[in-house]
Tab-separated table of C-alpha atoms in Angstrom:
chain	number	residue	atom	x	y	z
A	1	MET	CA	170.372	-149.000	184.091
A	2	SER	CA	170.326	-146.951	180.962
A	3	ILE	CA	172.175	-147.709	177.847
A	4	ALA	CA	174.719	-144.953	178.718
A	5	VAL	CA	175.136	-146.260	182.322
A	6	VAL	CA	175.502	-149.840	180.904
A	7	GLY	CA	178.219	-148.683	178.577
A	8	THR	CA	179.882	-146.630	181.098
A	9	PHE	CA	180.010	-149.205	183.827
A	10	ILE	CA	181.249	-151.984	181.478
A	11	LEU	CA	184.047	-149.764	180.326
A	12	MET	CA	184.924	-148.997	183.941
A	13	VAL	CA	184.798	-152.625	184.831
A	14	LEU	CA	186.827	-154.387	181.872
A	15	GLY	CA	189.427	-151.344	181.446
A	16	ALA	CA	187.690	-150.033	178.472
A	17	PRO	CA	189.678	-151.857	175.644
A	18	GLY	CA	187.663	-150.115	173.154
A	19	ALA	CA	189.616	-146.880	173.835
A	20	LEU	CA	191.889	-147.805	170.975
A	21	GLY	CA	189.916	-145.636	168.723
A	22	THR	CA	186.190	-145.970	167.813
A	23	THR	CA	183.691	-144.896	170.035
A	24	TYR	CA	185.395	-144.945	173.653
A	25	GLY	CA	186.552	-141.200	173.922
A	26	PRO	CA	189.879	-139.869	173.109
A	27	ALA	CA	192.310	-142.616	171.610
A	28	PRO	CA	195.479	-142.889	173.549
A	29	TRP	CA	197.369	-143.117	170.446
A	30	ARG	CA	197.659	-140.667	167.662
A	31	ALA	CA	196.104	-143.090	165.140
A	32	PRO	CA	194.307	-142.908	162.651
A	33	ASP	CA	193.297	-138.943	163.623
A	34	THR	CA	197.259	-137.840	163.343
A	35	HIS	CA	197.139	-137.375	159.514
A	36	THR	CA	193.671	-135.365	160.138
A	37	ALA	CA	194.998	-133.328	162.987
A	38	TYR	CA	198.178	-132.158	161.022
A	39	THR	CA	196.031	-131.038	157.890
A	40	GLN	CA	193.801	-128.903	159.944
A	41	ASP	CA	194.212	-125.219	159.163
A	42	ARG	CA	196.528	-126.040	156.239
A	43	THR	CA	193.976	-127.008	153.347
A	44	ALA	CA	192.945	-123.338	152.729
A	45	PRO	CA	194.765	-120.406	151.825
A	46	PRO	CA	195.920	-118.761	155.164
A	47	ALA	CA	194.915	-115.245	156.503
A	48	PRO	CA	197.709	-113.156	157.663
A	49	GLY	CA	198.755	-114.175	160.752
A	50	VAL	CA	201.095	-113.632	163.426
A	51	ASN	CA	204.492	-112.942	162.468
A	52	ASP	CA	207.703	-113.156	164.725
A	53	GLU	CA	209.966	-111.106	162.675
A	54	PRO	CA	208.915	-108.272	162.865
A	55	ALA	CA	205.574	-108.544	164.487
A	56	THR	CA	203.691	-106.392	161.936
A	57	GLU	CA	201.707	-108.296	159.747
A	58	THR	CA	202.290	-107.644	155.637
A	59	GLU	CA	200.353	-108.628	152.692
A	60	ALA	CA	203.624	-109.842	151.381
A	61	ASP	CA	203.351	-112.661	154.141
A	62	ALA	CA	200.020	-113.920	153.304
A	63	GLN	CA	201.134	-114.076	149.608
A	64	LEU	CA	204.295	-116.127	150.497
A	65	MET	CA	202.156	-118.512	152.321
A	66	GLN	CA	199.523	-118.930	149.827
A	67	ALA	CA	202.189	-119.317	146.941
A	68	ALA	CA	203.910	-121.944	149.438
A	69	MET	CA	200.854	-124.087	149.976
A	70	ALA	CA	199.948	-123.913	146.051
A	71	GLY	CA	203.647	-124.758	145.043
A	72	ARG	CA	204.269	-121.744	142.898
A	73	SER	CA	207.966	-121.382	143.190
A	74	ALA	CA	207.979	-118.003	141.284
A	75	ASP	CA	205.348	-116.597	143.606
A	76	VAL	CA	207.303	-117.396	146.471
A	77	ARG	CA	210.507	-115.762	145.216
A	78	LYS	CA	208.251	-112.717	144.332
A	79	ALA	CA	206.565	-112.530	147.559
A	80	LEU	CA	210.276	-112.913	149.291
A	81	GLY	CA	211.418	-110.308	147.124
A	82	ALA	CA	208.495	-107.899	147.995
A	83	GLY	CA	209.715	-108.196	151.682
A	84	ALA	CA	207.774	-111.351	152.923
A	85	HIS	CA	209.343	-112.729	155.967
A	86	VAL	CA	210.372	-116.218	155.280
A	87	ASN	CA	209.587	-117.449	158.938
A	88	ALA	CA	206.135	-115.591	159.151
A	89	GLN	CA	203.490	-117.643	160.675
A	90	SER	CA	199.816	-117.805	159.900
A	91	SER	CA	197.083	-117.614	162.719
A	92	SER	CA	197.713	-121.445	163.499
A	93	GLY	CA	201.442	-120.741	163.803
A	94	THR	CA	202.118	-122.520	160.565
A	95	THR	CA	205.105	-121.026	158.138
A	96	ALA	CA	205.454	-121.032	154.489
A	97	LEU	CA	207.977	-123.808	154.900
A	98	SER	CA	205.263	-125.989	156.928
A	99	PHE	CA	202.627	-125.518	154.100
A	100	ALA	CA	204.936	-126.353	151.629
A	101	ALA	CA	206.102	-129.493	153.466
A	102	MET	CA	202.479	-130.446	154.102
A	103	HIS	CA	201.699	-130.215	150.354
A	104	GLY	CA	204.974	-132.093	149.266
A	105	HIS	CA	206.038	-129.284	147.184
A	106	VAL	CA	209.802	-129.881	147.370
A	107	ALA	CA	211.075	-127.231	145.105
A	108	VAL	CA	209.583	-124.530	147.251
A	109	VAL	CA	210.955	-126.373	150.341
A	110	HIS	CA	214.308	-125.984	148.713
A	111	ALA	CA	213.975	-122.210	147.772
A	112	LEU	CA	212.259	-121.414	151.277
A	113	LEU	CA	215.404	-122.981	152.935
A	114	ALA	CA	217.723	-121.389	150.934
A	115	ALA	CA	216.119	-117.981	151.804
A	116	GLY	CA	216.730	-118.972	155.361
A	117	ALA	CA	213.565	-120.778	156.570
A	118	ASP	CA	213.966	-122.447	159.944
A	119	PRO	CA	213.649	-126.079	159.189
A	120	SER	CA	212.497	-126.708	162.940
A	121	LYS	CA	209.922	-124.142	163.414
A	122	ALA	CA	206.701	-125.476	165.116
A	123	ASP	CA	203.354	-124.495	164.701
A	124	SER	CA	201.067	-123.906	167.482
A	125	SER	CA	200.522	-127.468	167.922
A	126	GLY	CA	204.127	-128.059	168.192
A	127	ALA	CA	204.387	-129.792	164.913
A	128	THR	CA	207.749	-129.078	162.925
A	129	PRO	CA	207.607	-129.068	159.017
A	130	LEU	CA	209.452	-132.530	159.417
A	131	ILE	CA	206.678	-133.943	161.312
A	132	VAL	CA	204.024	-132.373	158.830
A	133	ALA	CA	206.183	-133.968	156.055
A	134	ALA	CA	206.280	-137.280	157.701
A	135	SER	CA	202.519	-137.443	158.300
A	136	GLU	CA	201.804	-136.812	154.625
A	137	GLY	CA	204.746	-139.201	153.672
A	138	HIS	CA	206.460	-136.668	151.550
A	139	THR	CA	209.883	-138.391	151.682
A	140	PRO	CA	211.798	-136.009	149.418
A	141	VAL	CA	210.763	-133.280	151.572
A	142	ILE	CA	211.848	-135.118	154.644
A	143	GLU	CA	215.331	-135.410	152.827
A	144	ALA	CA	215.355	-131.696	152.234
A	145	LEU	CA	214.591	-130.728	155.704
A	146	ALA	CA	216.869	-133.255	157.406
A	147	ALA	CA	220.011	-131.858	155.056
A	148	ARG	CA	219.288	-128.608	156.464
A	149	GLY	CA	219.421	-129.780	160.121
A	150	ALA	CA	215.806	-130.643	161.146
A	151	ASN	CA	215.803	-132.583	164.163
A	152	LEU	CA	214.386	-136.007	163.547
A	153	GLU	CA	213.480	-136.286	167.297
A	154	ALA	CA	211.398	-133.268	167.622
A	155	VAL	CA	208.181	-133.738	169.109
A	156	ASP	CA	204.673	-131.912	168.967
A	157	ALA	CA	202.594	-130.782	172.115
A	158	ASP	CA	201.560	-134.492	172.348
A	159	GLY	CA	205.103	-136.101	172.035
A	160	VAL	CA	204.460	-137.239	168.492
A	161	THR	CA	207.762	-137.642	166.738
A	162	ALA	CA	207.927	-137.521	162.865
A	163	LEU	CA	208.370	-141.189	162.821
A	164	ILE	CA	205.156	-141.746	164.992
A	165	ALA	CA	203.412	-139.370	162.465
A	166	ALA	CA	204.490	-141.396	159.740
A	167	ALA	CA	203.576	-144.516	161.280
A	168	SER	CA	200.220	-143.190	162.369
A	169	ALA	CA	199.579	-142.500	158.589
A	170	ASN	CA	200.928	-145.698	157.274
A	171	ARG	CA	203.565	-143.655	155.179
A	172	VAL	CA	205.603	-146.856	154.677
A	173	ASP	CA	208.619	-144.840	152.483
A	174	ALA	CA	208.861	-142.215	155.237
A	175	ILE	CA	209.055	-144.736	158.141
A	176	ARG	CA	211.704	-146.585	156.257
A	177	TRP	CA	213.872	-143.363	155.452
A	178	LEU	CA	213.386	-142.239	159.042
A	179	ALA	CA	214.368	-145.315	160.649
A	180	GLY	CA	217.152	-145.615	158.406
A	181	HIS	CA	218.765	-142.293	159.094
A	182	GLY	CA	218.573	-142.627	162.873
A	183	ALA	CA	215.061	-142.032	164.006
A	184	GLN	CA	214.790	-143.870	167.261
A	185	VAL	CA	212.017	-146.259	166.611
A	186	ASN	CA	211.244	-146.838	170.519
A	187	VAL	CA	210.541	-143.107	171.445
A	188	ARG	CA	207.079	-142.742	173.151
A	189	SER	CA	204.275	-139.865	172.894
A	190	GLN	CA	203.122	-138.656	175.847
A	191	ALA	CA	200.332	-141.307	175.907
A	192	GLY	CA	203.022	-143.844	175.939
A	193	ALA	CA	202.655	-145.038	172.278
A	194	THR	CA	205.652	-146.091	170.249
A	195	ALA	CA	205.376	-145.981	166.257
A	196	LEU	CA	204.720	-149.534	166.295
A	197	THR	CA	201.922	-149.255	168.709
A	198	VAL	CA	200.328	-146.625	166.154
A	199	ALA	CA	200.916	-148.697	163.040
A	200	ALA	CA	199.510	-151.814	164.731
A	201	TYR	CA	196.434	-149.985	165.829
A	202	GLY	CA	195.841	-148.707	162.396
A	203	GLY	CA	196.291	-152.460	161.078
A	204	TYR	CA	199.150	-151.397	158.921
A	205	LEU	CA	201.237	-154.571	158.241
A	206	GLU	CA	203.922	-153.548	156.034
A	207	ALA	CA	204.633	-150.546	158.461
A	208	ALA	CA	204.446	-152.648	161.503
A	209	ARG	CA	206.612	-155.170	159.768
A	210	LEU	CA	209.345	-152.639	158.746
A	211	LEU	CA	209.258	-151.346	162.479
A	212	VAL	CA	209.674	-154.597	163.778
A	213	ALA	CA	212.760	-155.238	161.425
A	214	ARG	CA	214.274	-151.964	162.900
A	215	GLY	CA	214.112	-153.101	166.211
A	216	ALA	CA	210.868	-151.740	167.661
A	217	ASP	CA	209.647	-153.243	170.936
A	218	VAL	CA	206.762	-155.665	170.147
A	219	ASN	CA	206.142	-155.573	173.810
A	220	ALA	CA	206.046	-151.879	174.678
A	221	LYS	CA	203.207	-150.618	176.666
A	222	ASP	CA	201.416	-147.407	176.460
A	223	ALA	CA	199.970	-145.374	179.441
A	224	ASN	CA	197.128	-147.711	179.676
A	225	GLY	CA	199.245	-150.780	179.609
A	226	ARG	CA	198.279	-151.812	176.050
A	227	THR	CA	200.615	-153.499	173.589
A	228	PRO	CA	201.191	-153.430	169.868
A	229	LEU	CA	199.502	-157.058	169.916
A	230	MET	CA	196.348	-155.730	171.505
A	231	ALA	CA	196.502	-152.765	169.046
A	232	ALA	CA	196.674	-155.109	166.020
A	233	ALA	CA	194.033	-157.558	167.755
A	234	ARG	CA	191.769	-154.544	168.044
A	235	ALA	CA	192.574	-153.657	164.221
A	236	GLY	CA	191.264	-157.125	163.315
A	237	ASN	CA	194.329	-157.811	161.332
A	238	ALA	CA	195.337	-161.612	161.718
A	239	ALA	CA	198.337	-161.255	159.488
A	240	LEU	CA	199.930	-158.404	161.716
A	241	VAL	CA	199.029	-160.525	164.844
A	242	LYS	CA	200.958	-163.268	163.449
A	243	VAL	CA	204.093	-161.070	162.579
A	244	LEU	CA	204.054	-159.711	166.323
A	245	ILE	CA	203.627	-163.133	167.557
A	246	ALA	CA	206.640	-164.357	165.587
A	247	GLY	CA	208.719	-161.340	166.938
A	248	LYS	CA	208.083	-162.784	170.585
A	249	ALA	CA	204.939	-160.480	171.523
A	250	ASP	CA	203.862	-161.362	175.109
A	251	LEU	CA	200.510	-163.404	174.554
A	252	ASN	CA	199.567	-163.019	177.963
A	253	ALA	CA	200.325	-159.414	178.728
A	254	GLU	CA	197.343	-157.436	180.456
A	255	ASP	CA	196.365	-153.807	180.155
A	256	GLY	CA	195.440	-151.853	183.079
A	257	GLY	CA	192.037	-153.248	183.102
A	258	GLY	CA	192.871	-156.883	182.894
A	259	SER	CA	192.047	-157.132	179.141
A	260	THR	CA	194.303	-159.137	176.834
A	261	ALA	CA	194.851	-159.610	172.991
A	262	LEU	CA	191.890	-161.818	173.087
A	263	THR	CA	189.828	-159.342	174.574
A	264	PHE	CA	190.636	-156.855	171.929
A	265	ALA	CA	190.282	-159.492	169.242
A	266	ALA	CA	186.682	-160.180	170.434
A	267	LEU	CA	186.014	-156.397	170.280
A	268	SER	CA	187.188	-156.309	166.733
A	269	LEU	CA	184.412	-158.923	165.704
A	270	GLN	CA	187.002	-160.675	163.432
A	271	THR	CA	187.316	-164.427	164.176
A	272	PRO	CA	190.420	-165.251	162.278
A	273	VAL	CA	192.409	-163.030	165.043
A	274	VAL	CA	190.982	-165.191	167.823
A	275	GLU	CA	191.832	-168.183	165.798
A	276	VAL	CA	195.447	-166.942	165.632
A	277	LEU	CA	195.556	-166.097	169.101
A	278	GLU	CA	194.044	-169.370	170.460
A	279	LYS	CA	196.283	-171.340	168.193
A	280	ALA	CA	199.276	-169.661	169.584
A	281	GLY	CA	198.391	-170.451	173.273
A	282	LEU	CA	196.548	-167.142	174.622
A	283	HIS	CA	193.440	-168.539	176.623
A	284	THR	CA	192.690	-165.717	178.843
A	285	GLY	CA	190.548	-162.675	178.388
A	286	GLY	CA	187.877	-164.471	176.349
A	287	GLU	CA	184.989	-163.951	179.015
A	288	ALA	CA	185.425	-160.014	178.880
A	289	GLY	CA	185.597	-160.205	175.158
A	290	LEU	CA	182.504	-162.069	174.890
A	291	ILE	CA	180.532	-159.404	176.889
A	292	PHE	CA	182.218	-156.860	174.497
A	293	ALA	CA	181.107	-158.825	171.421
A	294	ALA	CA	177.540	-159.173	172.912
A	295	GLY	CA	177.314	-155.396	173.048
A	296	SER	CA	178.306	-155.473	169.454
A	297	CYS	CA	175.534	-157.721	168.377
A	298	GLY	CA	178.538	-159.819	167.514
A	299	THR	CA	176.924	-163.314	167.613
A	300	PRO	CA	179.558	-165.081	165.352
A	301	MET	CA	182.177	-163.849	167.607
A	302	ILE	CA	180.546	-165.115	170.573
A	303	LYS	CA	180.139	-168.539	168.765
A	304	ALA	CA	183.757	-168.541	168.032
A	305	LEU	CA	184.659	-167.767	171.683
A	306	MET	CA	182.364	-170.463	172.912
A	307	ALA	CA	184.126	-173.039	170.964
A	308	HIS	CA	187.422	-172.284	172.792
A	309	GLY	CA	185.507	-172.751	176.095
A	310	VAL	CA	184.153	-169.205	176.931
A	311	SER	CA	181.109	-169.357	178.735
A	312	VAL	CA	177.932	-167.356	177.799
A	313	ARG	CA	177.135	-166.926	181.612
A	314	ALA	CA	180.672	-165.101	182.157
A	315	ALA	CA	180.346	-161.812	183.898
A	316	ARG	CA	182.411	-159.131	185.853
A	317	ASN	CA	180.929	-157.245	188.707
A	318	GLY	CA	177.454	-158.344	187.482
A	319	VAL	CA	177.857	-157.184	183.845
A	320	THR	CA	176.796	-160.166	181.796
A	321	ALA	CA	176.640	-160.591	177.965
A	322	VAL	CA	173.008	-160.622	178.427
A	323	LEU	CA	172.812	-157.083	180.021
A	324	GLN	CA	175.402	-155.654	177.337
A	325	ALA	CA	173.486	-157.146	174.409
A	326	THR	CA	170.250	-155.534	175.871
A	327	GLY	CA	171.841	-152.192	176.224
A	328	SER	CA	172.871	-152.152	172.517
A	329	ASN	CA	169.373	-153.778	171.482
A	330	CYS	CA	170.895	-156.790	169.890
A	331	LEU	CA	167.933	-158.792	169.898
A	332	ASP	CA	169.092	-161.815	167.978
A	333	THR	CA	172.044	-161.946	170.226
A	334	ILE	CA	170.195	-161.843	173.387
A	335	ARG	CA	168.222	-164.889	171.997
A	336	PHE	CA	171.356	-166.841	170.995
A	337	LEU	CA	172.851	-166.218	174.623
A	338	VAL	CA	169.604	-167.395	176.259
A	339	ALA	CA	169.480	-170.204	174.145
A	340	ASN	CA	172.874	-171.393	174.871
A	341	GLY	CA	172.580	-171.067	178.639
A	342	ALA	CA	172.740	-167.571	179.752
A	343	ASP	CA	171.007	-166.486	182.837
A	344	VAL	CA	168.436	-163.704	181.351
A	345	ASN	CA	167.731	-162.596	185.140
A	346	ALA	CA	171.451	-162.276	186.215
A	347	LYS	CA	171.868	-158.990	188.116
A	348	SER	CA	174.525	-156.179	187.949
A	349	ALA	CA	176.461	-155.092	190.759
A	350	ASP	CA	173.367	-152.801	191.874
A	351	GLY	CA	170.798	-155.720	191.301
A	352	SER	CA	169.560	-154.423	187.994
A	353	THR	CA	168.348	-157.080	185.427
A	354	PRO	CA	168.577	-156.849	181.505
A	355	LEU	CA	164.616	-156.309	181.750
A	356	MET	CA	165.039	-153.124	183.970
A	357	ALA	CA	167.531	-151.850	181.675
A	358	ALA	CA	165.425	-152.316	178.514
A	359	ALA	CA	162.471	-151.053	180.305
A	360	GLY	CA	164.191	-147.885	181.240
A	361	ASP	CA	165.364	-147.277	178.053
A	362	GLY	CA	161.941	-147.854	176.165
A	363	LEU	CA	163.389	-150.738	174.157
A	364	MET	CA	159.987	-152.425	173.485
A	365	ALA	CA	161.387	-155.195	171.109
A	366	ALA	CA	164.099	-156.263	173.588
A	367	VAL	CA	161.615	-156.130	176.594
A	368	GLN	CA	159.388	-158.745	174.540
A	369	VAL	CA	162.277	-160.998	173.849
A	370	LEU	CA	163.516	-160.961	177.374
A	371	LEU	CA	160.210	-161.655	178.743
A	372	GLU	CA	159.579	-164.632	176.186
A	373	ALA	CA	163.088	-165.916	177.260
A	374	GLY	CA	161.624	-165.874	180.922
A	375	ALA	CA	162.516	-162.475	182.438
A	376	ASP	CA	161.347	-161.799	185.852
A	377	LEU	CA	159.091	-158.979	185.692
A	378	ASP	CA	158.839	-158.751	189.679
A	379	ALA	CA	162.663	-158.801	190.205
A	380	THR	CA	164.049	-155.663	192.225
A	381	ASN	CA	167.337	-153.926	192.395
A	382	ALA	CA	169.244	-152.600	195.572
A	383	ASP	CA	166.957	-149.858	195.485
A	384	GLY	CA	163.823	-151.612	195.360
A	385	GLU	CA	163.029	-150.761	191.536
A	386	THR	CA	161.358	-153.114	189.261
A	387	ALA	CA	161.322	-152.951	185.334
A	388	TRP	CA	157.664	-151.710	185.893
A	389	LEU	CA	159.040	-148.675	187.640
A	390	ARG	CA	161.751	-147.973	185.450
A	391	ALA	CA	159.479	-147.913	182.559
A	392	GLY	CA	156.904	-145.588	184.337
A	393	VAL	CA	159.322	-143.083	185.724
A	394	ALA	CA	160.979	-142.756	182.263
A	395	GLY	CA	157.703	-142.332	180.637
A	396	HIS	CA	157.640	-145.498	178.358
A	397	MET	CA	153.800	-145.945	178.781
A	398	GLU	CA	153.556	-148.660	176.153
A	399	ILE	CA	155.950	-150.867	178.190
A	400	VAL	CA	153.957	-150.209	181.265
A	401	ASP	CA	150.795	-151.074	179.385
A	402	LEU	CA	152.448	-154.506	178.204
A	403	PHE	CA	153.541	-155.183	181.857
A	404	ARG	CA	150.091	-154.485	183.413
A	405	LYS	CA	148.295	-156.854	180.468
A	406	ILE	CA	150.865	-159.593	181.362
A	407	ARG	CA	150.152	-159.186	185.132
A	408	ALA	CA	146.167	-159.016	184.390
A	409	GLN	CA	146.776	-162.646	182.828
A	410	ARG	CA	148.373	-164.049	185.749
């Protein structure tokens, strides 16, 4: 079983708690990449783009957008006087107002609004000037747009509101203003994430504390069944976990893959979070967490989970901690697991052993560690393959030679 196969298999089995945002594919929540997404195509002077009034591009439109981006109020007025269309859009669908909002140029925002700029005109991603300003934390701009009728509940193409965007980027002042002026705190994005969820995922303590105080649902589940507590645990923020527990977060909630906050805490490799959760009474999900920790060479986390009764022999559908540690080439973790009772020859669902995985991937050092720990060179999987065959098919002749020498010495 290759490293890629091991990784894919364990994510399928355990419900992919890592999908919260490191290396597990698209994050179900827009944090922390929201900020980056909203700055794309807005950090360089725009080329003349598509205009909606009229459809003909003009040099004045481009000058207007450039001036708005740079915060040059006099040049904005000059471009408007030269015939620039106040709601002209760049190639990304961004208006001069959105450029000004993005960079926090409140004087330009006021000038454009006074000239008739549409405070709710969205770009090609569906982001309005208000969402853009919230993502950047420009509260004076938010105030100016709201005063001109900008919709606080407008959403982009992913269902992200201004409040969710602000929470994604840890814009506490913007969160405070929006929530204080009627923005709904429990609105969900298309992925089911609330502002609290994305703040928790980012580990943003003050933002999350503020949202909880404003009535955010501490048990809201996203489309994958994940709660803010799971997100905070994945972020490794023990203080935030305590805030959510104090707010009556459901300790025993499980996501779609059966993982709990304890599983996510183990994935974060932050042992203080495990201690907080265990002390609060959460004792399930540690087995899966130990397997994930093994794949991150997280021996200290494994020790912490063992102290709370989690067995190093834990497995799901044959995926063991030793197999996961082998796939990540975590040599010291393999040694620790075996020394503490893990079965070096435990087989996966298809009968593969850690030695087969290491041999197939050419991990010579892991092969040697496993052999020293008693790995069975002659074990076969459901297809009759041995570690020897795996190494040979993959062309890892140095491992084949090692196996040949071992067999010759028998």
